[in-house]
Amino acid sequence: RAFAVAIDMLGLIAFSTIISSITTRMTQIRSMSQARDKQDYDIKAFFVQNSVSLELRFAVLNCIRANRRKKTRMNYASIDAVCNLPVHLKVRLMKEVFFPTISEHPLIAALIQVDTAFALDLLDEALGDCVLHTGEMLFNTGDDAGGMYVAVSEHRGSKAPLLQYKRCADR
């Protein structure tokens, strides 16, 4: 009898743990949904308060929905767990993620052929990650150079220009 009671108790604990984790996940999903619903409510209230035309409302809401569905590349700085890694692990992670891409650049490829150890040390010290969204500017004409940037398209094989040069008005 004691064995049966112990097994029943273990089963009850396991079942309650599973139910608890399911409840936690459902709560997380609900809170994300509530945040999205609040944004939708706020934008619709803005439209009503400011007498925005139906045509423009429809266009803006469609754009917002499309942006929500679009997957964008994450950079390591947006993930707290990665930012809090010890430096030696972060460097190894950065190398593994970015080395295949950056080694395609002719300058880096030549440097690797001449002195691989130096190239790896350079990447240890200088490698960083930056994600730009459509319309964002990395730098402007006349800005001092803060580093070397290697631009990579999210859509490899795309015929669209990777970077578009636009001369800004002199300051």
Short mmCIF file of C-alpha atoms in Angstrom, two decimals:
data_model
loop_
_atom_site.label_atom_id
_atom_site.label_comp_id
_atom_site.label_asym_id
_atom_site.label_seq_id
_atom_site.Cartn_x
_atom_site.Cartn_y
_atom_site.Cartn_z
CA ARG A 1 0.00 0.00 0.00
CA ALA A 2 2.78 2.44 0.83
CA PHE A 3 4.32 1.80 -2.59
CA ALA A 4 1.00 2.46 -4.33
CA VAL A 5 0.52 5.69 -2.36
CA ALA A 6 4.08 6.82 -3.20
CA ILE A 7 3.55 6.09 -6.92
CA ASP A 8 0.22 7.93 -6.87
CA MET A 9 1.89 10.93 -5.21
CA LEU A 10 4.70 10.98 -7.77
CA GLY A 11 2.17 10.76 -10.59
CA LEU A 12 0.16 13.60 -9.07
CA ILE A 13 3.30 15.76 -8.74
CA ALA A 14 4.36 15.03 -12.32
CA PHE A 15 0.87 15.78 -13.63
CA SER A 16 0.63 19.04 -11.68
CA THR A 17 4.06 20.10 -12.98
CA ILE A 18 2.96 19.51 -16.56
CA ILE A 19 -0.29 21.40 -15.99
CA SER A 20 1.64 24.25 -14.37
CA SER A 21 4.04 24.58 -17.32
CA ILE A 22 1.13 24.54 -19.79
CA THR A 23 -0.64 27.24 -17.76
CA THR A 24 2.52 29.36 -17.69
CA ARG A 25 2.92 29.11 -21.47
CA MET A 26 -0.72 30.00 -22.04
CA THR A 27 -0.33 33.05 -19.79
CA GLN A 28 2.74 34.17 -21.76
CA ILE A 29 0.88 33.77 -25.06
CA ARG A 30 -2.11 35.67 -23.67
CA SER A 31 0.08 38.56 -22.45
CA MET A 32 1.77 38.85 -25.89
CA SER A 33 -1.66 38.84 -27.50
CA GLN A 34 -2.89 41.51 -25.08
CA ALA A 35 0.04 43.78 -25.94
CA ARG A 36 -0.72 43.41 -29.66
CA ASP A 37 -4.44 44.01 -29.04
CA LYS A 38 -3.64 47.17 -27.07
CA GLN A 39 -1.50 48.47 -29.93
CA ASP A 40 -4.33 47.74 -32.36
CA TYR A 41 -6.83 49.50 -30.10
CA ASP A 42 -4.54 52.53 -29.70
CA ILE A 43 -3.95 52.92 -33.44
CA LYS A 44 -7.67 52.59 -34.19
CA ALA A 45 -8.50 55.14 -31.49
CA PHE A 46 -5.91 57.48 -33.01
CA PHE A 47 -7.57 57.09 -36.41
CA VAL A 48 -11.01 57.88 -35.00
CA GLN A 49 -9.84 60.86 -32.92
CA ASN A 50 -8.00 62.36 -35.88
CA SER A 51 -10.61 61.57 -38.57
CA VAL A 52 -8.23 59.52 -40.71
CA SER A 53 -9.80 58.38 -43.99
CA LEU A 54 -10.87 54.74 -44.36
CA GLU A 55 -8.49 54.24 -47.28
CA LEU A 56 -5.48 55.39 -45.23
CA ARG A 57 -6.62 53.39 -42.18
CA PHE A 58 -6.80 50.25 -44.30
CA ALA A 59 -3.34 50.87 -45.80
CA VAL A 60 -1.73 51.53 -42.40
CA LEU A 61 -3.34 48.50 -40.73
CA ASN A 62 -2.30 46.24 -43.63
CA CYS A 63 1.27 47.51 -43.35
CA ILE A 64 1.28 46.87 -39.59
CA ARG A 65 -0.04 43.32 -40.10
CA ALA A 66 2.58 42.64 -42.78
CA ASN A 67 5.36 43.89 -40.50
CA ARG A 68 4.18 41.59 -37.72
CA ARG A 69 4.34 38.58 -40.03
CA LYS A 70 7.75 39.50 -41.41
CA LYS A 71 10.65 37.70 -39.80
CA THR A 72 13.67 39.90 -39.30
CA ARG A 73 17.17 38.80 -38.55
CA MET A 74 17.99 38.99 -34.88
CA ASN A 75 21.26 40.45 -33.73
CA TYR A 76 23.02 39.16 -30.68
CA ALA A 77 22.63 42.45 -28.79
CA SER A 78 18.85 41.96 -28.68
CA ILE A 79 19.19 38.73 -26.68
CA ASP A 80 20.02 39.36 -23.03
CA ALA A 81 21.30 35.83 -22.42
CA VAL A 82 23.89 36.21 -25.18
CA CYS A 83 24.94 39.69 -23.99
CA ASN A 84 25.57 38.31 -20.51
CA LEU A 85 27.84 35.48 -21.68
CA PRO A 86 31.47 35.52 -20.58
CA VAL A 87 33.70 37.26 -23.13
CA HIS A 88 35.48 34.07 -24.25
CA LEU A 89 32.17 32.36 -25.05
CA LYS A 90 30.75 35.45 -26.76
CA VAL A 91 33.86 35.70 -28.96
CA ARG A 92 33.61 32.03 -29.94
CA LEU A 93 29.91 32.46 -30.72
CA MET A 94 30.51 35.58 -32.82
CA LYS A 95 33.26 33.84 -34.80
CA GLU A 96 31.12 30.80 -35.53
CA VAL A 97 28.14 32.88 -36.60
CA PHE A 98 29.90 35.58 -38.62
CA PHE A 99 33.19 34.08 -39.81
CA PRO A 100 31.65 32.31 -42.85
CA THR A 101 30.10 35.59 -44.01
CA ILE A 102 32.98 37.93 -43.31
CA SER A 103 35.56 35.54 -44.78
CA GLU A 104 33.88 36.02 -48.20
CA HIS A 105 35.07 39.64 -48.23
CA PRO A 106 38.18 39.87 -50.46
CA LEU A 107 40.23 41.82 -47.89
CA ILE A 108 39.46 39.42 -45.06
CA ALA A 109 39.96 36.38 -47.33
CA ALA A 110 43.41 37.66 -48.33
CA LEU A 111 44.27 38.42 -44.71
CA ILE A 112 43.27 34.89 -43.71
CA GLN A 113 45.54 33.44 -46.40
CA VAL A 114 48.49 35.61 -45.34
CA ASP A 115 48.15 35.29 -41.56
CA THR A 116 45.22 33.27 -40.21
CA ALA A 117 46.13 33.79 -36.55
CA PHE A 118 46.25 37.58 -36.99
CA ALA A 119 42.92 37.55 -38.85
CA LEU A 120 41.29 35.56 -36.05
CA ASP A 121 42.75 37.89 -33.41
CA LEU A 122 41.45 40.87 -35.37
CA LEU A 123 37.98 39.33 -35.48
CA ASP A 124 38.17 38.67 -31.73
CA GLU A 125 38.68 42.37 -31.10
CA ALA A 126 36.63 44.01 -33.81
CA LEU A 127 33.69 41.83 -34.85
CA GLY A 128 30.24 43.25 -34.14
CA ASP A 129 26.69 42.84 -35.36
CA CYS A 130 24.22 45.43 -36.59
CA VAL A 131 20.77 44.96 -38.12
CA LEU A 132 19.29 47.75 -40.22
CA HIS A 133 15.69 47.85 -41.30
CA THR A 134 14.45 49.34 -44.55
CA GLY A 135 15.05 53.08 -44.62
CA GLU A 136 17.53 53.16 -41.72
CA MET A 137 20.85 54.93 -42.30
CA LEU A 138 24.13 53.39 -41.15
CA PHE A 139 26.09 56.56 -41.75
CA ASN A 140 25.79 59.84 -43.65
CA THR A 141 28.00 61.61 -46.16
CA GLY A 142 30.77 63.42 -44.30
CA ASP A 143 30.59 61.29 -41.13
CA ASP A 144 33.91 60.13 -39.68
CA ALA A 145 34.52 56.44 -40.24
CA GLY A 146 33.88 54.46 -37.10
CA GLY A 147 34.73 51.09 -38.59
CA MET A 148 34.43 48.81 -41.56
CA TYR A 149 30.99 47.49 -42.43
CA VAL A 150 30.27 44.33 -44.40
CA ALA A 151 26.70 44.43 -45.66
CA VAL A 152 24.86 41.14 -46.06
CA SER A 153 21.44 40.83 -47.63
CA GLU A 154 18.83 38.82 -45.78
CA HIS A 155 17.62 37.57 -49.17
CA ARG A 156 20.71 36.00 -50.71
CA GLY A 157 20.47 35.86 -54.47
CA SER A 158 18.27 38.96 -54.53
CA LYS A 159 18.91 41.33 -57.44
CA ALA A 160 18.03 44.37 -55.33
CA PRO A 161 20.96 46.61 -54.36
CA LEU A 162 22.40 45.74 -50.97
CA LEU A 163 23.21 49.31 -50.06
CA GLN A 164 21.85 52.33 -51.78
CA TYR A 165 24.08 55.37 -51.78
CA LYS A 166 22.20 58.60 -51.19
CA ARG A 167 24.17 61.84 -50.87
CA CYS A 168 22.80 63.98 -48.07
CA ALA A 169 22.73 67.75 -48.29
CA ASP A 170 25.83 69.46 -46.94
CA ARG A 171 25.51 70.60 -43.41
#
